[in-house]
PDB file of C-alpha atoms in Angstrom:
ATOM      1  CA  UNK A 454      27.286  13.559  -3.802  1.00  0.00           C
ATOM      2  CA  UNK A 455      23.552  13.867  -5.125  1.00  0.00           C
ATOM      3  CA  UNK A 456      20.885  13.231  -3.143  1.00  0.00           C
ATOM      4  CA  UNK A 457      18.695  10.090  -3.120  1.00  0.00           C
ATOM      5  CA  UNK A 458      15.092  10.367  -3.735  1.00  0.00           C
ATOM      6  CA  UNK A 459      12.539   9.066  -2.751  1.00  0.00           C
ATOM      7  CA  UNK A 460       8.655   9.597  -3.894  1.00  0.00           C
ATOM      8  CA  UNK A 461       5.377   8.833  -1.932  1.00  0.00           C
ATOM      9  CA  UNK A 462       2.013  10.203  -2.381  1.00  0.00           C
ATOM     10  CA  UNK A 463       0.628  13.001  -0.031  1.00  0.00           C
ATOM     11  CA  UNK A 464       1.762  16.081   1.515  1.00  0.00           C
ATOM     12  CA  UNK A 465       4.354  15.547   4.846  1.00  0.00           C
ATOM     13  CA  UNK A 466       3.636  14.308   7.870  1.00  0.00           C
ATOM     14  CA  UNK A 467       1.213  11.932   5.829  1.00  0.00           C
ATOM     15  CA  UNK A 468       1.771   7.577   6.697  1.00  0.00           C
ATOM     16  CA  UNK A 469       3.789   7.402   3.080  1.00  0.00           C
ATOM     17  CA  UNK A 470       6.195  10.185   4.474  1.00  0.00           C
ATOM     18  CA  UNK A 471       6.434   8.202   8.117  1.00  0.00           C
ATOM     19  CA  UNK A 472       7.704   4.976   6.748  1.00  0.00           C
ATOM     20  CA  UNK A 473       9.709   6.519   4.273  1.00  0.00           C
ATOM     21  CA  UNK A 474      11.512   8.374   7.012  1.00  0.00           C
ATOM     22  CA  UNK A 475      12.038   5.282   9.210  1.00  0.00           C
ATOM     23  CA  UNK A 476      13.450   3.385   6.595  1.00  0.00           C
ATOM     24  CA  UNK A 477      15.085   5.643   4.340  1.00  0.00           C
ATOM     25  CA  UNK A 478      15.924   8.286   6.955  1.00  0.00           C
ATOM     26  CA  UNK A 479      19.056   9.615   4.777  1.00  0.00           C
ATOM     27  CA  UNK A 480      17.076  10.337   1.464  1.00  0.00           C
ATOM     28  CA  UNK A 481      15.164  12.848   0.023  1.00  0.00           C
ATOM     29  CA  UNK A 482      11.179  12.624   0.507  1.00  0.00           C
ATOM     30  CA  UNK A 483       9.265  13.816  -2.642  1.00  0.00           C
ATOM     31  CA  UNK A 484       5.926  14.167  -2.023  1.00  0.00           C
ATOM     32  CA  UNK A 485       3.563  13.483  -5.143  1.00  0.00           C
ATOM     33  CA  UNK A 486       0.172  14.517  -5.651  1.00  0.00           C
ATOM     34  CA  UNK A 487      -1.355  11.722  -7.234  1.00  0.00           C
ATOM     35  CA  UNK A 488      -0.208   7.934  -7.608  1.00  0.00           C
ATOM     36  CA  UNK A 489       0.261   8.548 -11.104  1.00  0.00           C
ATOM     37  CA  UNK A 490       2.757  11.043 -10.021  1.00  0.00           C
ATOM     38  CA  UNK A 491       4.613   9.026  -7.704  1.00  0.00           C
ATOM     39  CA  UNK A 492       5.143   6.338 -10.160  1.00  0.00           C
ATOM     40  CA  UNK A 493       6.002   9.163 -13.382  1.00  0.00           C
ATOM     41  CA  UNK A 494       8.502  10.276 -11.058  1.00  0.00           C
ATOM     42  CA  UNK A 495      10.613   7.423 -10.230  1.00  0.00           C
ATOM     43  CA  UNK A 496      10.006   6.212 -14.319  1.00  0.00           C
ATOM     44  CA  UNK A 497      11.337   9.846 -15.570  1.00  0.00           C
ATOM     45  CA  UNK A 498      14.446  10.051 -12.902  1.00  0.00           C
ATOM     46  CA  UNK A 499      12.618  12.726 -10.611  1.00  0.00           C
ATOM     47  CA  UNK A 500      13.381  10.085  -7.981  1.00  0.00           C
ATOM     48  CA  UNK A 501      15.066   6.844  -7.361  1.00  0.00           C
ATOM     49  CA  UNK A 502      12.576   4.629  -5.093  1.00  0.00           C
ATOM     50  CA  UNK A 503       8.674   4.861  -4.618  1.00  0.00           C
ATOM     51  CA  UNK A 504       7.039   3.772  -1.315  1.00  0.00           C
ATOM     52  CA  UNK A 505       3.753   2.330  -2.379  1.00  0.00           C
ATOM     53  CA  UNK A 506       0.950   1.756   0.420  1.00  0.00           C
ATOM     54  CA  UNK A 507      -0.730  -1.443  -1.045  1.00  0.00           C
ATOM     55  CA  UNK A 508      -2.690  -3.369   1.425  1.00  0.00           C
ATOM     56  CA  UNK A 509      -4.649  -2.175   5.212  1.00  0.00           C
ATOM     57  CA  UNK A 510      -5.198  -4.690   7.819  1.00  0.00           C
ATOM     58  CA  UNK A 511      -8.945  -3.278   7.405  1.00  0.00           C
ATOM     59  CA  UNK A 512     -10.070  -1.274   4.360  1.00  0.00           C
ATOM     60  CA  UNK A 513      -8.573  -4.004   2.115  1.00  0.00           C
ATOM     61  CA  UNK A 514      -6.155  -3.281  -0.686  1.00  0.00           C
ATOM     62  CA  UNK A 515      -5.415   0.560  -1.784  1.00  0.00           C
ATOM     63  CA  UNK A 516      -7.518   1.429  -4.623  1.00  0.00           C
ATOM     64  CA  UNK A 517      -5.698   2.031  -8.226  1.00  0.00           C
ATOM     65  CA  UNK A 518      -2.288   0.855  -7.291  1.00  0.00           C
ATOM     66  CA  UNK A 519      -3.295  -2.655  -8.420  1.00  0.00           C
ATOM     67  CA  UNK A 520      -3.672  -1.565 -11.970  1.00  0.00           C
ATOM     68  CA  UNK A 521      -0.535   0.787 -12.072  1.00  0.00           C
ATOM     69  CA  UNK A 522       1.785  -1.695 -11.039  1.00  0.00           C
ATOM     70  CA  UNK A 523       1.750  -3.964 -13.925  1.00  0.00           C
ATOM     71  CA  UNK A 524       2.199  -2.058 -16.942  1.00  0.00           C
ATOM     72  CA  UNK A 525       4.582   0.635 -14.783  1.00  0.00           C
ATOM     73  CA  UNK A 526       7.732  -0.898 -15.981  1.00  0.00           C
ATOM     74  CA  UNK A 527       8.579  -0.313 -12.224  1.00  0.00           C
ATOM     75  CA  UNK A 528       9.999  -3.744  -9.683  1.00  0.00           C
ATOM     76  CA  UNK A 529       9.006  -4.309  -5.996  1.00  0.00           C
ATOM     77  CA  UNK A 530      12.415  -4.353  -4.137  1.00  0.00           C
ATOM     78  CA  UNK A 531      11.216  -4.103  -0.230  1.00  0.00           C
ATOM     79  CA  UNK A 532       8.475  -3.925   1.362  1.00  0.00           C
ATOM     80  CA  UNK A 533       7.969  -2.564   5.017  1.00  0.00           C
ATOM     81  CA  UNK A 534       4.728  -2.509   7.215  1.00  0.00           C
ATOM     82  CA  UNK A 535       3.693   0.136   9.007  1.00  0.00           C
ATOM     83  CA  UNK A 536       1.205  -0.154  12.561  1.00  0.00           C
ATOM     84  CA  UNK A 537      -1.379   2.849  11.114  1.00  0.00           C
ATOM     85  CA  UNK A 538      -2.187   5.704  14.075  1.00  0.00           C
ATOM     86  CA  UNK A 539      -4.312   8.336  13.949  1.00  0.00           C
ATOM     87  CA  UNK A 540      -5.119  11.384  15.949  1.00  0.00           C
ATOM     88  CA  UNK A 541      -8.399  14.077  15.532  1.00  0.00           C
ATOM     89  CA  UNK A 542      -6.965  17.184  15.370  1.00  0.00           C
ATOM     90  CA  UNK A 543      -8.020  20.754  15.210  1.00  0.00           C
ATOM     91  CA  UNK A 544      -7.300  24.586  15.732  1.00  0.00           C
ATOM     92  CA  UNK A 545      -6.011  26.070  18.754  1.00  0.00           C
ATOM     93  CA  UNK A 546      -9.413  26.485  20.535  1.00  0.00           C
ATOM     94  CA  UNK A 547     -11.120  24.047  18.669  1.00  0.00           C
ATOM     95  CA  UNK A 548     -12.302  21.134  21.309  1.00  0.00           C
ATOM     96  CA  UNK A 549     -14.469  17.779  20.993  1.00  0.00           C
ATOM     97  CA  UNK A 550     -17.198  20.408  21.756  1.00  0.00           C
ATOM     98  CA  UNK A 551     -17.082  22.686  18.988  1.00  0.00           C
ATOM     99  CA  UNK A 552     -15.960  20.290  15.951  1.00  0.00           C
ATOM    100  CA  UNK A 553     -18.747  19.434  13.766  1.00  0.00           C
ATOM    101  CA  UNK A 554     -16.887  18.232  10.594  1.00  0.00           C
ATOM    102  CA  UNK A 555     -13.577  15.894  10.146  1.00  0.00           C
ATOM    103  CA  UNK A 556     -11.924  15.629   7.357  1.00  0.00           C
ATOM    104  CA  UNK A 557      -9.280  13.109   5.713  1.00  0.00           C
ATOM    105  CA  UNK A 558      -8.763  10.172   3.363  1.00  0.00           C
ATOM    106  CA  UNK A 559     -11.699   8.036   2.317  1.00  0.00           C
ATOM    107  CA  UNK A 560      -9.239   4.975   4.378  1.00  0.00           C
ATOM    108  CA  UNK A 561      -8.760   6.847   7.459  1.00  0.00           C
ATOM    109  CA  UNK A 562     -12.335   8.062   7.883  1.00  0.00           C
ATOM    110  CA  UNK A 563     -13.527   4.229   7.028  1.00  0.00           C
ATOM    111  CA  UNK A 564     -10.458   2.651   9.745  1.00  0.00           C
ATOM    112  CA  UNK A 565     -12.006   5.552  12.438  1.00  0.00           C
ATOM    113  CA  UNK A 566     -15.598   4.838  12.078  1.00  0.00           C
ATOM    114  CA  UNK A 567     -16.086   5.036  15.877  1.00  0.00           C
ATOM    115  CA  UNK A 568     -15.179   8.736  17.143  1.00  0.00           C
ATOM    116  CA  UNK A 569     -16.920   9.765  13.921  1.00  0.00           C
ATOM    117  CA  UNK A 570     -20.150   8.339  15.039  1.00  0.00           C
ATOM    118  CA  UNK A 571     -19.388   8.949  18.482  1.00  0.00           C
ATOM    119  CA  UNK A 572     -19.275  12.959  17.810  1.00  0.00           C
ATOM    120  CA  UNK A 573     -22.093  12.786  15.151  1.00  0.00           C
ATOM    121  CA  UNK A 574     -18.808  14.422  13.181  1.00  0.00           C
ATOM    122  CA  UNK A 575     -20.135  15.105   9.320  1.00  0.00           C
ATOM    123  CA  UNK A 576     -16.996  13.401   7.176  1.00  0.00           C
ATOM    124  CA  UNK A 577     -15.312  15.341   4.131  1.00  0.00           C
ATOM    125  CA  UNK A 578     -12.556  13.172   1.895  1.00  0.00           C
ATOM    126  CA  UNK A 579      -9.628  14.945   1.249  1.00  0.00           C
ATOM    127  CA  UNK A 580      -6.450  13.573  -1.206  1.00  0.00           C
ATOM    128  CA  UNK A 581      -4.210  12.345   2.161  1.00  0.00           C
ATOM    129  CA  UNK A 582      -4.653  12.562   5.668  1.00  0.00           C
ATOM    130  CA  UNK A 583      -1.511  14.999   5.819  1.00  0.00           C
ATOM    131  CA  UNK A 584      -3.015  17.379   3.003  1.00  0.00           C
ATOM    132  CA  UNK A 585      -6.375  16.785   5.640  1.00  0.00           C
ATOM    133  CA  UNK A 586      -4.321  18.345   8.629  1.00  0.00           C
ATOM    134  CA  UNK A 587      -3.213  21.589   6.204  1.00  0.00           C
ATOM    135  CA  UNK A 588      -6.608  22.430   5.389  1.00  0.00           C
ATOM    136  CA  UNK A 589      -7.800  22.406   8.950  1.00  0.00           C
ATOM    137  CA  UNK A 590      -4.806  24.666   9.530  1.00  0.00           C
ATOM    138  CA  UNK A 591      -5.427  27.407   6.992  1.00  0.00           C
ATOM    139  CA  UNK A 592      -8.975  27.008   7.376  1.00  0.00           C
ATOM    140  CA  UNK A 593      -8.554  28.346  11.213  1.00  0.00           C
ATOM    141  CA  UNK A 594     -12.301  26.997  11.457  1.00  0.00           C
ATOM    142  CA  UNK A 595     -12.722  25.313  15.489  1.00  0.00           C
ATOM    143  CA  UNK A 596     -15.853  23.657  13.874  1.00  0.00           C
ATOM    144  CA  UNK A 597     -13.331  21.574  11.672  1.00  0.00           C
ATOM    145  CA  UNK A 598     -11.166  18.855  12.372  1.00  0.00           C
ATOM    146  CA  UNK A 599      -8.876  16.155  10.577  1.00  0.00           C
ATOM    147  CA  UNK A 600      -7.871  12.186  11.130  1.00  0.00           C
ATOM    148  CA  UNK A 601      -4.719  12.338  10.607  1.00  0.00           C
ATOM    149  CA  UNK A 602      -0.877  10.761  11.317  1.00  0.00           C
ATOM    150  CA  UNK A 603       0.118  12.236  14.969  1.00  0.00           C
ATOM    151  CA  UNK A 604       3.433  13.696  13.114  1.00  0.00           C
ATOM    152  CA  UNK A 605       1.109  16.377  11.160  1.00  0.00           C
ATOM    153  CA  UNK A 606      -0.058  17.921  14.211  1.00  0.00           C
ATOM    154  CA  UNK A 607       3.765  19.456  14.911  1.00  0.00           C
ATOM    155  CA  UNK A 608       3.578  20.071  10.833  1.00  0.00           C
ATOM    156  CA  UNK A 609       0.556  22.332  10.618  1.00  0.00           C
ATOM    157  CA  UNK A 610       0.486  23.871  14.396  1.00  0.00           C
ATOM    158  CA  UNK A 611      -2.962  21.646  15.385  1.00  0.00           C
ATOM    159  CA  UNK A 612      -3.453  20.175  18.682  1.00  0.00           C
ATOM    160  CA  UNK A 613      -4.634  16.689  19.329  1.00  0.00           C
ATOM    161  CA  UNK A 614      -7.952  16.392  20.619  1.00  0.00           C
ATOM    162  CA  UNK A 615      -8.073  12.805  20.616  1.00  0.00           C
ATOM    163  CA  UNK A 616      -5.124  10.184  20.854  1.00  0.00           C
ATOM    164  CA  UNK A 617      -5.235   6.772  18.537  1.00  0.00           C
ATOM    165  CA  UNK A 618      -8.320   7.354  17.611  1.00  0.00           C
ATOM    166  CA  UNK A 619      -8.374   3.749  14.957  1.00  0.00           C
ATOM    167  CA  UNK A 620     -11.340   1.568  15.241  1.00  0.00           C
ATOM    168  CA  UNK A 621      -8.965  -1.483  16.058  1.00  0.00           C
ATOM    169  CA  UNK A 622      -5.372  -1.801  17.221  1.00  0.00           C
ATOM    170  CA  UNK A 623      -4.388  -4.128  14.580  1.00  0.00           C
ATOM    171  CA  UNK A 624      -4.605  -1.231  12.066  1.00  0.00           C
ATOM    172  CA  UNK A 625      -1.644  -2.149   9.819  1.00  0.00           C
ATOM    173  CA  UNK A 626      -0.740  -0.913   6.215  1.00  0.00           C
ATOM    174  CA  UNK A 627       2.140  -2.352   4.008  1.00  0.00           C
ATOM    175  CA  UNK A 628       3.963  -0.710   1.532  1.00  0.00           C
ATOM    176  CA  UNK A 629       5.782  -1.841  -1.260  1.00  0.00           C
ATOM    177  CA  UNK A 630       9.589   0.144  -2.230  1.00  0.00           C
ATOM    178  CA  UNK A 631       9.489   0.024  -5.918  1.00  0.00           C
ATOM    179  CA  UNK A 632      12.615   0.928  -8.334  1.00  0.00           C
ATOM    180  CA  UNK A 633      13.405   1.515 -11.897  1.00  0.00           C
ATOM    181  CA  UNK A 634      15.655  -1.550 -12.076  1.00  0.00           C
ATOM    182  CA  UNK A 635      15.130  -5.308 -10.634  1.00  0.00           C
ATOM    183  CA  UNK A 636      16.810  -5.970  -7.670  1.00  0.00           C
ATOM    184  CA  UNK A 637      16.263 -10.007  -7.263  1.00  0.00           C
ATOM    185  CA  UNK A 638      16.516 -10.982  -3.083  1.00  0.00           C
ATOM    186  CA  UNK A 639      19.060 -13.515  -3.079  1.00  0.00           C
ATOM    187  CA  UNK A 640      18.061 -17.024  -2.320  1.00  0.00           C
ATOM    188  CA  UNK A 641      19.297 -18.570   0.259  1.00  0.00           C
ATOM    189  CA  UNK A 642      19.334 -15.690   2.800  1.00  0.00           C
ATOM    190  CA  UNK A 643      16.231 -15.315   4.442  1.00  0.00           C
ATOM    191  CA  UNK A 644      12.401 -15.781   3.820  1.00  0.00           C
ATOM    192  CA  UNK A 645      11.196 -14.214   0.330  1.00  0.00           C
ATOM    193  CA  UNK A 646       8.342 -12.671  -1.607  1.00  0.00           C
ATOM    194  CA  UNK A 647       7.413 -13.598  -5.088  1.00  0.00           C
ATOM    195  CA  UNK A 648       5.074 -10.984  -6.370  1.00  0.00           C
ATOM    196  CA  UNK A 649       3.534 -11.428  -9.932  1.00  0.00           C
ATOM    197  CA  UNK A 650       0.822 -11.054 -12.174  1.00  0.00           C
ATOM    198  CA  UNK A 651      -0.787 -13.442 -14.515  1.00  0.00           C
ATOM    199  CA  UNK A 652      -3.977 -13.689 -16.800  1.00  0.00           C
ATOM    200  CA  UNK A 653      -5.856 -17.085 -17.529  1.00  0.00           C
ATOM    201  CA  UNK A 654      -7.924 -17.701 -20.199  1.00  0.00           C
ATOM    202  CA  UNK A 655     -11.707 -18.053 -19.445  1.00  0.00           C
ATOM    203  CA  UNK A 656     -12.719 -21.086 -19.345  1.00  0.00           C
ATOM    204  CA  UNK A 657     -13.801 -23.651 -17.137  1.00  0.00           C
ATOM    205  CA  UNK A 658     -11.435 -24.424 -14.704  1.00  0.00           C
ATOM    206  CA  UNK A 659      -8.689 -22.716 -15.481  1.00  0.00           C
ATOM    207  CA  UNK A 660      -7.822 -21.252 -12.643  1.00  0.00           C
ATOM    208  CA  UNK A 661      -7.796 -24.154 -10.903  1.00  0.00           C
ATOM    209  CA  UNK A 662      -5.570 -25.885 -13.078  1.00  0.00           C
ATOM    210  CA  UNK A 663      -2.976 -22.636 -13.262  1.00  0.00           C
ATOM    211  CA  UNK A 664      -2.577 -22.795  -9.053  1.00  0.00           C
ATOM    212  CA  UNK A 665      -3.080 -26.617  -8.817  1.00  0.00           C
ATOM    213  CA  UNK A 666       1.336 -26.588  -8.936  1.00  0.00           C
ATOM    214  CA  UNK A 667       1.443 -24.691  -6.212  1.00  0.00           C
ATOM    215  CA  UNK A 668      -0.083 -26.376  -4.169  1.00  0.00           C
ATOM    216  CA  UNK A 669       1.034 -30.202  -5.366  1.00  0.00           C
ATOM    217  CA  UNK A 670       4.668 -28.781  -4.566  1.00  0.00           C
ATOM    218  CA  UNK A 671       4.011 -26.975  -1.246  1.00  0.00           C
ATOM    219  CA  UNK A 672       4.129 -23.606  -2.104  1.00  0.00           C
ATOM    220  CA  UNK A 673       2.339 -21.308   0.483  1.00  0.00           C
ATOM    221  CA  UNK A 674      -0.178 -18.850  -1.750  1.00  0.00           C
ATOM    222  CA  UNK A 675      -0.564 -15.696   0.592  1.00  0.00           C
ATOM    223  CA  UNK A 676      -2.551 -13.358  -2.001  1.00  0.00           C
ATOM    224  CA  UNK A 677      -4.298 -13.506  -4.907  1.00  0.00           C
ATOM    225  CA  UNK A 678      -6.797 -11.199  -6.176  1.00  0.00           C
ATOM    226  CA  UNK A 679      -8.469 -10.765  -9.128  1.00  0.00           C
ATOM    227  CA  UNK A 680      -9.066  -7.946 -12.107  1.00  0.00           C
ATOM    228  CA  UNK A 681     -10.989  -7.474 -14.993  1.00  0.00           C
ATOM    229  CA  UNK A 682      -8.539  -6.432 -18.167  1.00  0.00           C
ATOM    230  CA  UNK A 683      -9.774  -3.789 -20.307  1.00  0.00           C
ATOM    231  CA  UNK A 684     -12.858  -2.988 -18.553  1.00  0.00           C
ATOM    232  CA  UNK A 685     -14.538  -6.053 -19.919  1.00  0.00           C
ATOM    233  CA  UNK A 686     -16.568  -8.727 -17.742  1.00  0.00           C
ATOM    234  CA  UNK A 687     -16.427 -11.501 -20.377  1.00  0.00           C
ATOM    235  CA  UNK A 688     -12.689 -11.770 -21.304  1.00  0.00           C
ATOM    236  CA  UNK A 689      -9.687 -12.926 -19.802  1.00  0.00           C
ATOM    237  CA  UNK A 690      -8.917 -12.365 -16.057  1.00  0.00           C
ATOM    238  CA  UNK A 691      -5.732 -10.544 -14.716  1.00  0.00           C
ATOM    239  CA  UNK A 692      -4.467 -11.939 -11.282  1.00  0.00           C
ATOM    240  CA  UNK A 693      -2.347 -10.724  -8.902  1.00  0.00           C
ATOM    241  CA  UNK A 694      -0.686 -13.383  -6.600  1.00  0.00           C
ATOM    242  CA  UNK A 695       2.198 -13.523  -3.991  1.00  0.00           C
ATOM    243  CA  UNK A 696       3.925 -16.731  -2.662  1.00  0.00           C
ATOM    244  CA  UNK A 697       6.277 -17.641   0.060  1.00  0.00           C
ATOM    245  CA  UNK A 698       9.593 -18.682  -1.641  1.00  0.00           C
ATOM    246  CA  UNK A 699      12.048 -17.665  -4.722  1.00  0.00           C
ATOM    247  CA  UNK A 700      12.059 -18.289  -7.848  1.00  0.00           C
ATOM    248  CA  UNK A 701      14.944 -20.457  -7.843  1.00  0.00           C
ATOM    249  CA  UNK A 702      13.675 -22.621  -5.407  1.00  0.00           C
ATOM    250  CA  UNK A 703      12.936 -26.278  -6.790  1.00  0.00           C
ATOM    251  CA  UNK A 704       9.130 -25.897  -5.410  1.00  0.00           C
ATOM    252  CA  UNK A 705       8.481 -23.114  -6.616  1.00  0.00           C
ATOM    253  CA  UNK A 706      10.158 -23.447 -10.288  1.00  0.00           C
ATOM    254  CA  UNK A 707       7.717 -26.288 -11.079  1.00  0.00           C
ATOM    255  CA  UNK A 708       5.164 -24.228  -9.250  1.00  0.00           C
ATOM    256  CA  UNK A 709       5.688 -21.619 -12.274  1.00  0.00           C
ATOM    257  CA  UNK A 710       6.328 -24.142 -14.599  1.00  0.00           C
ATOM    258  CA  UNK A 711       2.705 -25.235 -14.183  1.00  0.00           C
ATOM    259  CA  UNK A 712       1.357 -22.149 -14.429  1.00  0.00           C
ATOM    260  CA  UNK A 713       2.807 -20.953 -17.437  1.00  0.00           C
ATOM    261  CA  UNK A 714       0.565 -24.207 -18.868  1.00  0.00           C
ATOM    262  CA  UNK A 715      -2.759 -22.495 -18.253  1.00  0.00           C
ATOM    263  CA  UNK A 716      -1.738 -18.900 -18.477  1.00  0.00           C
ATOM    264  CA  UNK A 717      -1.780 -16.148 -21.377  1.00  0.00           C
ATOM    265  CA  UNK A 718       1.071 -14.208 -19.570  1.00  0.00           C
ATOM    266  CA  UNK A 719       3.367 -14.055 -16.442  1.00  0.00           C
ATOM    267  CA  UNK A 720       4.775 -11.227 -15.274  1.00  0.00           C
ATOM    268  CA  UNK A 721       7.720 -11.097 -12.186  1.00  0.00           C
ATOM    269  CA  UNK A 722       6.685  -7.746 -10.135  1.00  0.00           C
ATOM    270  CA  UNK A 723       9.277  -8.143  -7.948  1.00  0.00           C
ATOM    271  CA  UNK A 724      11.544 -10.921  -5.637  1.00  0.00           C
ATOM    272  CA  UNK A 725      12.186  -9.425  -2.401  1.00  0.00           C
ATOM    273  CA  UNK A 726      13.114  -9.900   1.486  1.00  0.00           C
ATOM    274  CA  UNK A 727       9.878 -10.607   3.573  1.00  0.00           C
ATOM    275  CA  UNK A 728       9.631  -7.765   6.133  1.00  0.00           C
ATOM    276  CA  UNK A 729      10.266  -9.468  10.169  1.00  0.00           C
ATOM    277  CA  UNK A 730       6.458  -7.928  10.747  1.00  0.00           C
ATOM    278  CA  UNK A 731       5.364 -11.072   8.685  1.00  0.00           C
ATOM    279  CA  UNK A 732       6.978 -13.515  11.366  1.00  0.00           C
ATOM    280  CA  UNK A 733       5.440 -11.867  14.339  1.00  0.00           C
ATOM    281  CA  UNK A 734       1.966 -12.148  13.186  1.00  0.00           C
ATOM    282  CA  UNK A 735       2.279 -15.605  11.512  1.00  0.00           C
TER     283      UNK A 735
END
């Protein structure tokens, strides 16, 4: 029986690799260097599933993924949060003493503000936190440490110098699963995600009058951000949006129906099961 696959971006022991592993514990990791990579994989066959990080409870929505996922060809089919924690590591022999410089992703080293400042710890970005923990490691430096996932310290051979080390305990990222084919949540079964993108035209008011159907037929709205299309600031506006609901509920049909009245273009990302995590912070 061949393996299933699936791709996330970093090295292992990185956040990507941790959820992947809780919820896909029988498949195949692939880690990717890049984004890009992660999404060329699972659109060439290298791998059947992508685990996307897309939003942090702090530093906002991931940089980049925003723009891939529209013209990827690629569907959101899950979508799993994961509570984000992060230890300093370092050498054997390195101590909070003798560390002078940290280094990790430009997210971590924003969501663990605190120790850094605390230390007077000079920050370097590497391309993950796990990739972070394996250049500490073959640097052998005890002037050098990393922020990174707990798991990387067995990994690379580092010991923790400082436990959950996040600025605040609510650190939380979600990740999207996203596949080749559409795999449409039934309705009916459970509470849903509608994820989609859409571009008004612009002029006066017209975004107003695109989401005025959602709310006149109760539709809860629970993102919706903005981006420019074609790197120009006087043309039309791409949007990204997410709602409570499925598409074959009667709300949210004439919800959609409304929109497609003020909009250039819709375009389904994905219909998929809302993650429990949702209901225990709602």
């Amino acid at each position: 029986m061949t393996s299933r696959r699936i791709a996330y971006q970093g090295e292992p022991g990185a956040n990507s690799d941790m959820v992947c592993q809780r919820h896909y514990p029988d498949w195949e990791t692939l880690p990717c260097a890049s984004f890009e990579d992660v999404f060329a994989a699972v659109s060439g066959g290298d791998a059947d599933l992508a685990m996307i990080p897309i939003d942090n409870s702090i530093a906002g929505r991931v940089a980049d993924i925003h723009h891939f996922l529209p013209t990827s060809g690629l569907h959101i089919v899950a979508e799993h949060f994961l509570r984000i924690q992060f230890s300093l590591l370092g050498v054997p022999g390195a101590s909070l003493d003798t560390i002078r410089t940290v280094h990790s992703h430009v997210h971590a080293l924003g969501q663990c503000r605190k120790i850094i400042k605390q230390h007077g710890l000079r920050t370097v970005i590497s391309g993950d936190t796990a990739g972070a923990a394996r250049e500490i490691a073959e640097a052998g430096d005890v002037t050098q440490a990393a922020i990174s996932p707990p798991l990387a310290a067995t990994i690379y051979g580092l010991d923790v110098l400082a436990s959950d080390i996040e600025d605040e305990d609510h650190n939380t990222t979600r990740f999207v699963v996203l596949s080749r084919d559409p795999v449409r949540a039934a309705s009916g079964n459970g509470p849903v995600v509608t994820s989609f993108v859409f571009n008004v035209r612009n002029l006066p008011a017209a975004l107003y009058k695109a989401l005025g159907g959602f709310a006149t037929n109760g539709v809860n709205m629970t993102k919706l951000e903005s981006y420019m299309v074609d790197g120009t600031f006087t043309g039309a506006t791409q949007f990204l949006a997410e709602v409570d609901g499925h598409p074959d509920d009667v709300p949210l049909v004439r919800a959609l129906e409304e929109l497609a009245f003020f909009t250039t273009d819709v375009t389904m990302l994905g219909v998929y099961p809302a993650d429990p995590f949702r209901a225990s912070t709602s």
